């Protein structure tokens, strides 16, 4: 039976990417060797890494603007501390919009003073704070573009007189933005880019080298830049699959093309959540995420019936995170509109049968 | 044409493991979902992680002895700094047997005083120093069991009155040792265990929690232990393939069985290196590695002829590291004896044709 995979991450990837990945595990570039048994310094893999980095910069429209793309290990969680290790001399400002922002903020506190400029914790992170003040004497400002767990997304980024650092783990490559406003962007691959095991870092070189502390080699962006993501053995398979996914996106027409589809998917689900009397949305309407739609059943609705219906329809991965409860439909780039339509049909059927 | 893959890492993996990995990328556990598009917190993947950790401890005979196994991101290079971050309060002692030991030592210096108890740098690391003194007032002693680049291997580990930390990246699971003598063992997966992208850490819990510094979450062994390697998204594919490889080793009879084969492979190549007047070994005989045989051509030998012959025989990955030159035949667990025999045949043919 066809699956409709709404997993929050690791998550659905394009079928053609999955097929090509499996082929490369058996026989990479017709070498009669597996992708996973060759040297990362072989000509063929160095080309993969170079291509992945180039594609990332191309999609973000950041070529020849002083940025470098890196594929590192450790997940976005390692970036929480690396960002601070490399940039925080005295004081940094953080916007707290959810679990991931809170964790980033916590790690930064080990390295200097951290100002929480605003937080939506008062309402279990169901909105994006606006109109907050950012101190002017900071080393950088940090925010999370999309809050995977709570289903909110920043639409308008603040103007800051300091480096702008953004965790884009769950919405990178999903919508057009002026990425040149950002100085450090990071994203675990396992949403819109590839499998778990590698993390994209895009950094404007000029912001580096300004802290006085000694940075361990593996945590030093400059060292990874100088060795072109090959300071040590990279996560070969995850980088390869990311390259394939970035290539798939390019063939599809890039971010502007996928954004149209993502808008359609988000419209489709939110329209039904609002229309259907058995469901209510979790996030404030104006801050709703186009990647993760969070919603709950209204009181008294028959949860067992709904759960039975979506499971029977081949839907998986829509249970909400324990911090929110209810449901979360994650609609990353590779999720077809058809899957959202199937979910909406199930929601309508649930209404009819209730 | 059949390939004989002597790559130093990432390196050859068992054919059945490669086949099963490719299948799981297409359809994992008959779920109609790919291994790389499901949640790392799904029941099926949690079972993979648990099984991988259990198999690692079982192979090392370390179950129920106060040890925990972890699969982390970042490579062995991240362990260079994590070991120090978690264990180095005042002073640590390092044995310097090559490039990797030197790098480990360098990272540790950021965290405290580091004593180099001995070094074989004077002879380009072609031997293992013996009879050195280890100070008694140290937080731990660090060594590298097998020197991948130089082709030396420690046969007898020193008795130490402090935690014994060992980088076993390139010979873990290859030979029987009393692993309970070690307090912290780490190894990048990409030699005897799996693909690049995950790192095995085996740590005796009682050595942790003794330093006064604050440790960032992602660098804190205790945090990873408490969340059973799932503090953040692990390198799903690399952990899965590692589990398959550990399972393959178990079916084969475990470390004691593979050690016999590894001994035979090492005997086969070193016997020919010594017999053949056109080759000489790089490492001192008593310290020769059973994983990486390093050797050079004698002066005046026809390198082009030899290179042509081994390439024609389907051999790959035997060019030596630039620090040594010549050749390096890496013979990890998954390399069949047959491949070594083919190489030896080529060496004999080279002698006949020279
Ligand atoms: C926005 C965001 N940031 C950070 C993370 C943590 O990523 P990782 O598990 O790769 O450390 C996640 C994971 O879902 C996330 O959604
Ligand atoms: C003995 C040893 N230690 C450490 C490393 C570094 O491992 P990684 O590239 O995973 O950081 C290597 C890599 O070959 C190695 O052979
Ligand atoms: Mg969140
Ligand atoms: Mg409604
Ligand atoms: Mg070495
Ligand atoms: Mg000889």
XYZ file of C-alpha atoms and ligand atoms in Angstrom:
744
model
C 0.000 0.000 0.000
C 1.211 3.489 -0.845
C 2.450 5.343 2.219
C 1.849 8.983 3.000
C 4.814 9.869 5.154
C 4.229 12.952 7.327
C 7.179 12.232 9.625
C 8.675 15.312 11.326
C 12.251 14.288 10.581
C 14.003 12.197 9.497
C 11.303 12.397 6.870
C 10.185 11.695 3.362
C 12.737 12.091 0.576
C 12.095 12.082 -3.171
C 11.576 8.537 -4.498
C 14.153 9.041 -7.253
C 16.712 10.096 -4.653
C 16.020 6.990 -2.593
C 16.407 4.771 -5.658
C 19.664 6.390 -6.716
C 21.005 6.172 -3.152
C 20.317 2.456 -2.989
C 22.033 1.989 -6.345
C 25.113 3.880 -5.153
C 25.327 1.648 -2.097
C 25.578 -1.305 -4.470
C 27.732 0.250 -7.174
C 28.882 3.851 -7.090
C 29.494 5.602 -10.423
C 29.975 2.221 -12.137
C 33.130 1.654 -10.110
C 32.058 -1.822 -8.979
C 32.597 -0.464 -5.491
C 29.993 0.676 -3.013
C 29.707 4.369 -2.174
C 30.300 3.362 1.439
C 33.556 1.479 0.891
C 35.615 4.084 -0.948
C 37.960 6.723 0.399
C 36.370 10.079 1.142
C 39.450 11.548 -0.511
C 38.827 9.699 -3.777
C 38.222 11.882 -6.820
C 34.646 10.668 -7.084
C 33.679 11.551 -3.548
C 35.490 14.885 -3.497
C 33.348 15.767 -6.527
C 30.218 14.841 -4.554
C 31.202 17.088 -1.663
C 32.099 19.984 -3.962
C 28.861 19.611 -5.859
C 26.755 19.444 -2.684
C 28.349 22.636 -1.348
C 27.954 24.424 -4.679
C 24.306 23.404 -5.018
C 23.534 24.604 -1.494
C 25.013 28.047 -2.192
C 23.302 28.189 -5.581
C 19.849 27.456 -4.154
C 20.364 30.144 -1.515
C 21.670 32.565 -4.127
C 24.822 33.060 -2.069
C 27.554 32.306 -4.595
C 30.413 34.781 -4.726
C 29.137 36.757 -1.768
C 31.722 35.745 0.829
C 29.872 32.663 2.059
C 31.130 29.098 2.456
C 28.972 25.983 2.650
C 30.057 23.100 4.877
C 28.704 19.629 5.517
C 29.551 18.696 9.104
C 28.650 15.926 11.507
C 26.914 16.386 14.847
C 23.457 17.582 13.863
C 21.959 20.994 14.430
C 22.435 20.385 18.161
C 26.191 20.636 17.683
C 25.655 23.960 15.921
C 24.007 25.289 19.082
C 27.390 25.149 20.751
C 29.589 25.742 17.708
C 27.845 29.015 16.919
C 28.573 30.244 20.440
C 32.101 28.790 20.511
C 33.007 30.656 17.328
C 31.079 33.899 17.755
C 30.260 34.652 21.368
C 32.878 36.893 22.953
C 30.747 38.815 25.440
C 27.039 38.955 24.739
C 24.535 37.407 22.360
C 20.791 37.863 21.901
C 18.393 34.972 21.343
C 14.750 34.898 20.333
C 13.038 32.012 22.103
C 10.328 30.451 19.972
C 10.374 26.850 21.126
C 12.237 23.777 22.281
C 15.054 24.196 19.779
C 15.614 27.886 20.444
C 15.638 27.150 24.161
C 18.274 24.491 23.704
C 20.401 26.761 21.531
C 20.157 29.475 24.168
C 21.104 27.074 26.949
C 24.290 25.964 25.186
C 25.309 29.559 24.437
C 25.151 30.433 28.111
C 28.295 28.371 28.682
C 30.227 30.865 26.590
C 29.029 34.319 27.583
C 26.103 36.502 28.501
C 22.915 35.610 26.696
C 19.927 37.942 26.438
C 16.576 36.376 25.698
C 15.036 39.226 23.728
C 11.573 37.681 23.761
C 9.868 34.375 24.359
C 6.527 32.817 23.483
C 6.799 30.313 26.294
C 3.833 31.957 28.048
C 1.520 30.379 25.459
C 3.409 27.112 24.944
C 5.184 28.650 21.956
C 2.082 28.909 19.779
C 3.145 32.271 18.325
C 6.199 34.260 17.194
C 6.972 37.267 19.425
C 7.105 40.593 17.593
C 8.244 44.113 18.427
C 11.007 43.147 20.803
C 14.173 45.138 21.368
C 17.548 43.820 20.388
C 20.479 45.337 22.303
C 23.020 46.994 20.064
C 26.154 45.743 21.816
C 25.813 42.068 20.912
C 28.110 39.657 19.108
C 25.198 38.120 17.209
C 21.452 37.561 17.182
C 20.094 34.004 17.008
C 16.679 32.782 15.931
C 14.955 29.628 14.680
C 13.179 30.158 11.379
C 10.691 27.305 11.783
C 9.641 25.684 15.027
C 9.245 22.046 14.110
C 7.516 21.032 17.301
C 5.040 23.881 17.719
C 4.325 24.570 14.075
C 5.201 28.252 13.930
C 7.438 30.009 11.435
C 9.063 33.419 11.268
C 7.738 35.466 8.380
C 9.633 38.641 8.966
C 13.156 38.569 10.317
C 14.343 41.487 12.432
C 16.881 43.978 11.175
C 19.974 43.545 13.325
C 23.192 45.502 13.585
C 25.137 42.355 14.305
C 25.616 38.984 12.643
C 22.280 37.245 12.117
C 22.447 33.538 12.986
C 19.571 31.255 12.097
C 18.700 27.625 12.738
C 16.852 26.720 9.532
C 16.790 22.982 10.208
C 13.142 22.516 9.378
C 12.466 24.972 6.574
C 15.660 25.469 4.619
C 15.175 25.331 0.840
C 11.401 25.587 1.287
C 10.779 29.273 0.597
C 12.450 32.270 -0.961
C 14.180 34.608 1.430
C 16.949 37.135 1.082
C 19.510 34.730 2.478
C 22.224 37.375 2.205
C 20.688 38.980 5.289
C 21.969 36.024 7.304
C 25.571 35.534 8.395
C 25.351 31.982 9.694
C 22.686 29.511 8.659
C 22.653 25.922 9.837
C 20.343 23.005 9.257
C 20.386 19.318 10.106
C 19.940 17.542 6.779
C 17.087 15.319 7.888
C 14.170 17.473 6.790
C 14.386 19.140 3.390
C 17.871 18.057 2.432
C 18.656 14.435 3.089
C 19.059 11.677 5.646
C 20.224 12.164 9.219
C 23.988 12.270 9.695
C 25.093 15.527 8.156
C 24.440 19.203 8.836
C 24.635 22.070 6.415
C 26.445 25.172 7.649
C 26.522 28.296 5.510
C 28.717 30.976 6.961
C 29.865 34.411 5.899
C 33.605 34.210 6.364
C 34.059 37.773 7.565
C 32.255 37.081 10.870
C 34.843 34.482 11.918
C 38.099 34.878 13.816
C 36.828 37.511 16.241
C 36.668 35.622 19.535
C 39.648 35.343 21.844
C 39.124 31.780 23.096
C 40.919 28.767 21.669
C 38.567 26.665 19.608
C 39.033 22.884 19.391
C 39.706 21.923 15.769
C 36.488 20.013 15.187
C 34.437 22.950 16.486
C 36.250 25.589 14.459
C 34.419 26.771 11.328
C 37.657 28.165 9.904
C 39.353 24.788 10.053
C 36.449 23.134 8.267
C 36.426 25.897 5.651
C 40.142 25.507 5.046
C 39.781 21.774 4.544
C 36.557 22.053 2.536
C 34.521 19.883 4.932
C 37.231 17.206 4.824
C 39.164 17.994 7.979
C 38.150 14.519 9.031
C 36.046 11.793 7.442
C 32.654 13.270 6.547
C 29.367 11.396 6.689
C 29.796 10.117 3.138
C 26.394 8.548 2.527
C 24.419 11.427 4.054
C 26.342 13.999 2.017
C 25.785 12.015 -1.171
C 22.033 11.741 -0.604
C 21.898 15.451 0.242
C 23.621 16.218 -3.045
C 21.048 14.122 -4.899
C 18.213 15.923 -3.124
C 19.651 19.344 -3.894
C 19.968 18.245 -7.493
C 16.363 17.010 -7.526
C 15.288 20.431 -6.250
C 17.282 22.154 -8.971
C 15.684 20.055 -11.705
C 12.302 20.897 -10.264
C 12.989 24.621 -10.620
C 14.630 25.444 -7.309
C 13.213 27.118 -4.216
C 10.776 29.354 -6.117
C 9.144 26.312 -7.695
C 8.944 24.235 -4.514
C 7.618 27.217 -2.579
C 4.521 27.305 -4.779
C 3.861 23.635 -4.052
C 4.550 24.119 -0.356
C 2.079 27.019 -0.253
C -0.561 24.839 -1.875
C 0.021 22.032 0.612
C -0.176 24.402 3.576
C -3.344 26.072 2.197
C -4.944 22.695 1.715
C -4.411 21.458 5.258
C -5.062 24.738 7.095
C -8.254 25.370 5.135
C -9.552 22.006 6.307
C -8.403 22.480 9.897
C -10.320 25.766 9.992
C -13.376 24.478 8.159
C -13.764 21.165 9.954
C -15.568 21.602 13.293
C -13.756 18.575 14.773
C -10.277 20.115 14.518
C -8.582 23.217 15.750
C -5.196 24.587 14.836
C -2.556 24.963 17.527
C -0.466 27.886 16.259
C -1.704 31.438 15.862
C -2.885 31.878 12.296
C -0.439 34.586 11.267
C 2.522 32.524 12.505
C 1.524 29.165 11.094
C 4.320 27.039 9.699
C 4.102 25.847 6.119
C 6.247 22.876 7.031
C 4.594 21.555 10.199
C 0.857 21.961 10.713
C -0.044 21.329 14.355
C -3.661 20.667 15.282
C -5.782 18.919 17.873
C -9.193 17.344 18.052
C -11.926 19.426 19.668
C -13.131 18.118 22.993
C -15.364 15.109 22.757
C -14.218 14.106 19.274
C -13.577 10.402 18.757
C -9.800 10.045 18.623
C -9.868 6.307 18.081
C -12.032 6.704 15.019
C -9.740 9.346 13.516
C -6.590 7.349 14.258
C -8.120 4.284 12.658
C -9.055 6.215 9.531
C -5.692 7.792 8.815
C -3.839 4.577 9.507
C -6.130 2.760 7.086
C -5.351 5.405 4.465
C -1.616 4.646 4.620
C -0.776 7.809 6.508
C 2.132 7.681 8.959
C 4.018 10.067 11.212
C 1.228 12.492 12.146
C 1.176 11.979 15.895
C 1.945 15.295 17.577
C 5.000 15.898 19.713
C 4.360 15.315 23.420
C 4.891 19.057 24.096
C 1.778 19.882 22.046
C -0.247 16.690 21.806
C -2.763 16.151 19.027
C -1.381 15.917 15.514
C 1.400 17.314 13.422
C 1.397 17.024 9.666
C 4.922 17.695 8.454
C 4.912 18.675 4.807
C 8.533 18.946 3.778
C 9.656 19.553 0.211
C 9.472 15.909 -0.837
C 5.920 15.360 0.395
C 3.568 15.408 -2.600
C 0.423 17.546 -2.533
C -1.467 14.295 -3.069
C -0.533 13.114 0.430
C -2.019 16.258 1.962
C -5.152 15.750 -0.111
C -5.437 12.198 1.205
C -5.150 13.483 4.769
C -7.796 16.123 4.137
C -10.103 13.485 2.673
C -9.633 11.455 5.853
C -10.490 14.504 7.969
C -13.692 14.969 5.982
C -14.543 11.288 6.256
C -13.978 11.530 9.995
C -16.478 14.388 10.158
C -19.046 12.379 8.184
C -18.606 9.297 10.369
C -18.565 11.131 13.693
C 35.910 -7.274 -12.877
C 36.169 -8.317 -9.239
C 37.733 -5.594 -7.100
C 40.224 -6.105 -4.320
C 39.609 -3.126 -2.099
C 42.574 -2.295 0.179
C 41.305 1.182 1.039
C 42.517 2.559 4.392
C 39.081 3.810 5.409
C 36.264 4.216 4.570
C 36.969 0.693 3.411
C 35.633 -2.644 2.325
C 32.511 -3.947 4.085
C 31.030 -7.445 3.849
C 29.091 -7.943 0.597
C 26.016 -9.222 2.432
C 26.020 -6.101 4.591
C 26.172 -3.882 1.524
C 23.279 -5.762 -0.078
C 21.110 -5.584 3.029
C 21.906 -1.870 3.429
C 20.788 -1.115 -0.109
C 17.583 -3.091 0.488
C 16.854 -1.126 3.676
C 17.277 2.137 1.783
C 14.509 0.958 -0.532
C 12.244 -0.736 1.990
C 13.115 -1.044 5.657
C 11.744 -4.045 7.574
C 8.958 -4.458 5.003
C 7.474 -1.126 6.092
C 7.258 0.215 2.540
C 9.298 3.107 3.875
C 12.984 3.734 3.412
C 15.324 3.389 6.386
C 16.304 7.003 5.735
C 12.814 8.495 5.845
C 11.550 7.215 9.194
C 11.788 8.775 12.629
C 14.860 7.856 14.648
C 12.431 7.481 17.556
C 10.343 4.866 15.737
C 10.203 1.451 17.384
C 12.076 -0.110 14.481
C 15.012 2.253 14.641
C 15.263 2.299 18.420
C 15.639 -1.491 18.155
C 18.497 -1.009 15.676
C 20.315 1.356 18.017
C 19.809 -0.923 21.021
C 20.975 -3.932 19.070
C 24.066 -2.138 17.740
C 25.073 -1.068 21.261
C 24.436 -4.539 22.682
C 26.424 -6.240 19.915
C 29.367 -3.893 20.443
C 29.516 -4.666 24.170
C 29.051 -8.383 23.504
C 31.941 -8.548 21.028
C 34.172 -6.743 23.511
C 32.974 -8.978 26.354
C 32.000 -5.904 28.345
C 28.344 -6.607 29.190
C 27.364 -6.030 32.805
C 30.723 -4.586 33.728
C 29.746 -0.943 34.133
C 30.306 0.047 30.502
C 27.980 1.834 28.116
C 28.221 1.802 24.323
C 27.284 4.920 22.358
C 27.007 5.713 18.671
C 27.834 9.394 18.214
C 28.465 11.708 15.309
C 31.656 13.656 14.699
C 34.192 10.951 13.946
C 37.127 9.886 16.064
C 38.444 13.439 15.679
C 35.606 14.705 17.869
C 36.590 12.117 20.467
C 40.032 13.725 20.650
C 38.388 16.739 22.245
C 35.495 15.007 23.988
C 37.841 12.708 25.897
C 39.688 15.732 27.222
C 36.537 17.780 27.825
C 35.077 15.007 29.979
C 38.161 13.688 31.730
C 40.985 16.212 31.826
C 40.958 18.206 35.042
C 44.675 18.858 35.501
C 47.037 16.534 33.731
C 46.895 13.734 31.189
C 49.559 11.518 29.637
C 49.687 10.670 25.929
C 51.737 8.149 23.992
C 52.594 9.593 20.600
C 52.712 6.919 17.920
C 51.648 8.830 14.839
C 49.499 11.427 13.159
C 46.341 10.492 15.042
C 47.979 10.382 18.458
C 49.555 13.742 17.742
C 46.203 15.233 16.855
C 44.570 13.787 19.961
C 47.369 15.241 22.067
C 47.025 18.649 20.431
C 43.306 18.899 21.203
C 43.821 17.822 24.807
C 46.261 20.671 25.378
C 43.348 23.113 25.224
C 41.993 21.587 28.429
C 44.954 21.022 30.719
C 48.543 19.924 31.046
C 49.503 17.156 28.673
C 52.574 14.974 29.117
C 53.914 13.202 26.054
C 55.288 10.088 27.748
C 57.084 8.914 24.617
C 57.097 9.475 20.891
C 58.362 7.584 17.863
C 58.500 10.715 15.774
C 62.303 10.449 15.603
C 61.899 7.568 13.123
C 58.781 8.806 11.344
C 56.642 6.689 13.667
C 57.864 3.356 12.328
C 57.879 1.765 15.792
C 55.999 1.706 19.101
C 57.981 3.220 22.006
C 58.444 0.882 24.970
C 59.667 1.242 28.563
C 58.447 4.782 29.079
C 57.396 6.218 32.431
C 53.846 7.267 33.089
C 53.432 9.865 35.857
C 51.167 8.689 38.675
C 49.252 11.945 39.165
C 47.348 11.925 35.875
C 43.652 12.031 35.053
C 44.062 9.467 32.291
C 46.486 7.868 29.861
C 45.752 7.988 26.128
C 47.093 5.812 23.345
C 46.264 4.728 19.784
C 46.064 0.973 19.400
C 46.757 0.895 15.668
C 48.471 3.572 13.632
C 46.607 3.519 10.371
C 49.055 5.701 8.503
C 52.357 4.222 9.626
C 51.305 0.597 9.964
C 52.276 -0.037 13.557
C 50.167 -1.577 16.294
C 50.473 -1.817 20.063
C 50.849 -5.412 21.208
C 51.232 -4.828 24.886
C 49.366 -2.032 26.610
C 50.953 -0.417 29.658
C 49.602 -0.968 33.172
C 48.287 2.397 34.328
C 46.988 3.611 37.686
C 44.518 5.920 35.958
C 41.778 5.557 33.379
C 43.106 4.001 30.178
C 41.759 5.741 27.071
C 42.330 4.245 23.650
C 41.638 5.292 20.080
C 40.885 1.932 18.445
C 39.563 3.409 15.200
C 41.542 1.146 12.941
C 41.717 -2.169 14.755
C 38.606 -2.491 16.905
C 36.929 -5.913 16.647
C 40.002 -7.308 14.880
C 41.788 -9.104 17.726
C 41.132 -10.419 21.202
C 42.224 -8.168 24.037
C 41.178 -7.826 27.631
C 38.948 -4.866 26.866
C 38.051 -4.498 30.540
C 41.503 -2.980 31.022
C 40.277 0.059 29.110
C 38.015 2.757 30.528
C 37.240 4.655 27.357
C 37.494 3.167 23.888
C 36.499 5.052 20.767
C 36.519 4.230 17.087
C 35.252 5.887 13.951
C 33.018 3.295 12.293
C 34.626 3.476 8.884
C 37.170 0.668 9.233
C 36.002 -2.550 10.876
C 32.488 -1.517 11.789
C 30.603 0.325 9.080
C 30.399 3.375 6.868
C 31.626 6.851 7.786
C 29.223 8.956 9.824
C 29.112 7.318 13.215
C 31.622 6.687 15.979
C 31.527 3.995 18.615
C 32.288 5.107 22.152
C 32.545 2.539 24.929
C 32.946 4.120 28.323
C 33.122 2.875 31.888
C 30.571 5.047 33.639
C 32.505 5.392 36.875
C 35.202 7.551 35.264
C 32.698 10.285 34.356
C 31.515 13.299 36.320
C 34.892 14.118 37.835
C 35.853 17.335 36.063
C 34.773 20.735 37.310
C 34.179 22.457 33.966
C 30.761 22.822 32.356
C 30.439 20.504 29.406
C 28.260 21.469 26.413
C 25.452 18.922 26.054
C 26.607 17.435 22.760
C 30.102 16.870 24.177
C 28.940 15.311 27.436
C 29.173 11.502 27.573
C 26.734 11.414 30.488
C 24.039 13.158 28.492
C 24.452 10.725 25.622
C 24.374 7.793 28.044
C 21.181 9.062 29.669
C 19.479 9.395 26.306
C 20.896 6.147 24.918
C 22.615 7.798 21.940
C 19.385 9.616 21.050
C 19.997 13.010 22.645
C 19.689 14.301 19.108
C 19.134 12.666 15.750
C 21.781 9.981 15.270
C 23.383 9.056 11.965
C 20.636 6.543 11.192
C 22.053 4.848 8.106
C 25.591 4.536 9.485
C 24.323 3.042 12.749
C 22.162 0.562 10.855
C 25.026 -0.607 8.652
C 27.262 -0.872 11.723
C 24.665 -3.081 13.363
C 24.598 -5.320 10.299
C 28.401 -5.547 10.310
C 28.528 -6.404 14.005
C 25.917 -9.056 13.329
C 27.924 -10.428 10.403
C 30.932 -10.682 12.723
C 28.865 -12.521 15.315
C 27.639 -15.074 12.768
C 31.215 -15.576 11.683
C 32.239 -16.509 15.221
C 33.158 -13.134 16.679
C 36.539 -11.572 17.294
C 38.329 -14.857 17.975
C 37.284 -16.193 14.565
C 38.145 -13.050 12.617
C 41.463 -12.748 14.421
C 42.603 -16.071 12.950
C 41.780 -14.849 9.455
C 43.432 -11.491 10.121
C 46.584 -13.270 11.309
C 46.658 -15.323 8.126
C 46.242 -12.227 5.942
C 49.018 -10.383 7.786
C 51.347 -13.398 7.613
C 50.712 -13.725 3.892
C 51.606 -10.153 3.016
C 54.523 -9.692 5.418
C 56.092 -12.992 4.366
C 56.114 -11.752 0.778
C 57.352 -8.262 1.689
C 60.299 -9.887 3.481
C 60.967 -12.540 0.844
C 60.660 -10.362 -2.224
C 63.904 -8.478 -2.882
C 62.002 -5.627 -4.573
C 60.049 -4.627 -1.445
C 60.887 -3.555 2.038
C 58.580 -3.111 5.020
C 58.261 0.299 6.623
C 57.400 -0.552 10.236
C 59.715 -2.346 12.641
C 58.935 -6.032 12.514
C 57.849 -6.479 16.110
C 55.420 -3.555 15.861
C 53.870 -4.382 12.514
C 50.159 -3.757 12.194
C 47.905 -6.603 11.173
C 45.474 -4.096 9.715
C 47.718 -1.833 7.640
C 50.871 -3.207 6.028
C 53.127 -0.368 4.908
C 55.916 -1.068 2.433
C 58.006 0.583 -0.229
C 59.851 -0.416 -3.357
C 63.587 -0.799 -3.050
C 65.614 1.802 -4.899
C 65.721 1.321 -8.608
C 62.622 -0.866 -8.772
C 60.212 -0.098 -11.583
C 57.261 1.605 -9.927
C 55.319 2.037 -13.146
C 55.481 -1.661 -13.843
C 54.248 -2.549 -10.351
C 51.438 0.019 -10.437
C 50.291 -1.273 -13.803
C 50.248 -4.856 -12.548
C 48.161 -4.308 -9.434
C 45.708 -2.082 -11.244
C 45.287 -4.750 -13.902
C 44.559 -7.284 -11.162
C 41.597 -5.227 -9.886
C 43.421 -4.020 -6.787
C 42.544 -0.571 -5.464
C 43.429 1.618 -2.514
C 47.035 0.535 -1.918
C 48.793 3.844 -2.496
C 50.619 4.804 0.670
C 49.806 7.878 2.725
C 51.932 10.882 1.799
C 53.614 10.769 5.251
C 55.173 7.405 4.396
C 55.055 7.050 0.621
C 55.156 3.673 -1.088
C 52.236 1.367 -0.455
C 49.776 0.512 2.252
C 47.683 -2.629 2.111
C 44.830 -2.209 4.559
C 43.378 -5.569 5.501
C 40.351 -4.872 7.649
C 37.945 -7.552 8.852
C 35.868 -7.611 5.672
C 38.830 -8.037 3.324
C 38.993 -11.683 2.221
C 42.272 -13.604 2.409
C 41.884 -14.114 -1.329
C 42.484 -10.410 -1.961
C 45.789 -10.566 -0.086
C 46.745 -13.646 -2.089
C 46.026 -11.781 -5.318
C 48.257 -8.926 -4.165
C 51.046 -11.333 -3.260
C 50.732 -12.984 -6.681
C 51.130 -9.554 -8.257
C 54.223 -8.881 -6.152
C 55.730 -12.168 -7.357
C 54.793 -11.415 -10.958
C 56.463 -8.021 -10.568
C 59.639 -9.755 -9.424
C 59.569 -12.112 -12.422
C 58.969 -9.298 -14.912
C 61.507 -6.874 -13.393
C 14.537 23.499 14.282
C 15.394 22.387 14.781
N 16.596 22.663 15.296
C 17.418 21.711 15.768
C 17.058 20.381 15.736
C 18.008 19.346 16.274
O 18.630 18.699 15.184
P 19.619 17.473 15.393
O 18.798 16.331 15.873
O 20.201 17.248 14.030
O 20.652 17.880 16.386
C 15.821 20.031 15.183
C 15.429 18.617 15.147
O 14.330 18.260 14.814
C 14.967 21.057 14.709
O 13.771 20.765 14.182
C 43.544 5.728 14.352
C 42.668 6.832 13.831
N 42.194 7.764 14.686
C 41.413 8.766 14.262
C 41.062 8.906 12.953
C 40.173 10.062 12.544
O 38.879 9.593 12.338
P 37.723 10.530 11.802
O 38.031 10.842 10.394
O 36.491 9.692 11.950
O 37.663 11.732 12.657
C 41.512 7.959 12.028
C 41.127 8.087 10.602
O 41.576 7.402 9.744
C 42.326 6.903 12.482
O 42.788 5.986 11.617
Mg 10.448 23.936 18.260
Mg -11.679 23.619 12.823
Mg 48.744 7.141 12.476
Mg 61.796 -7.554 0.884
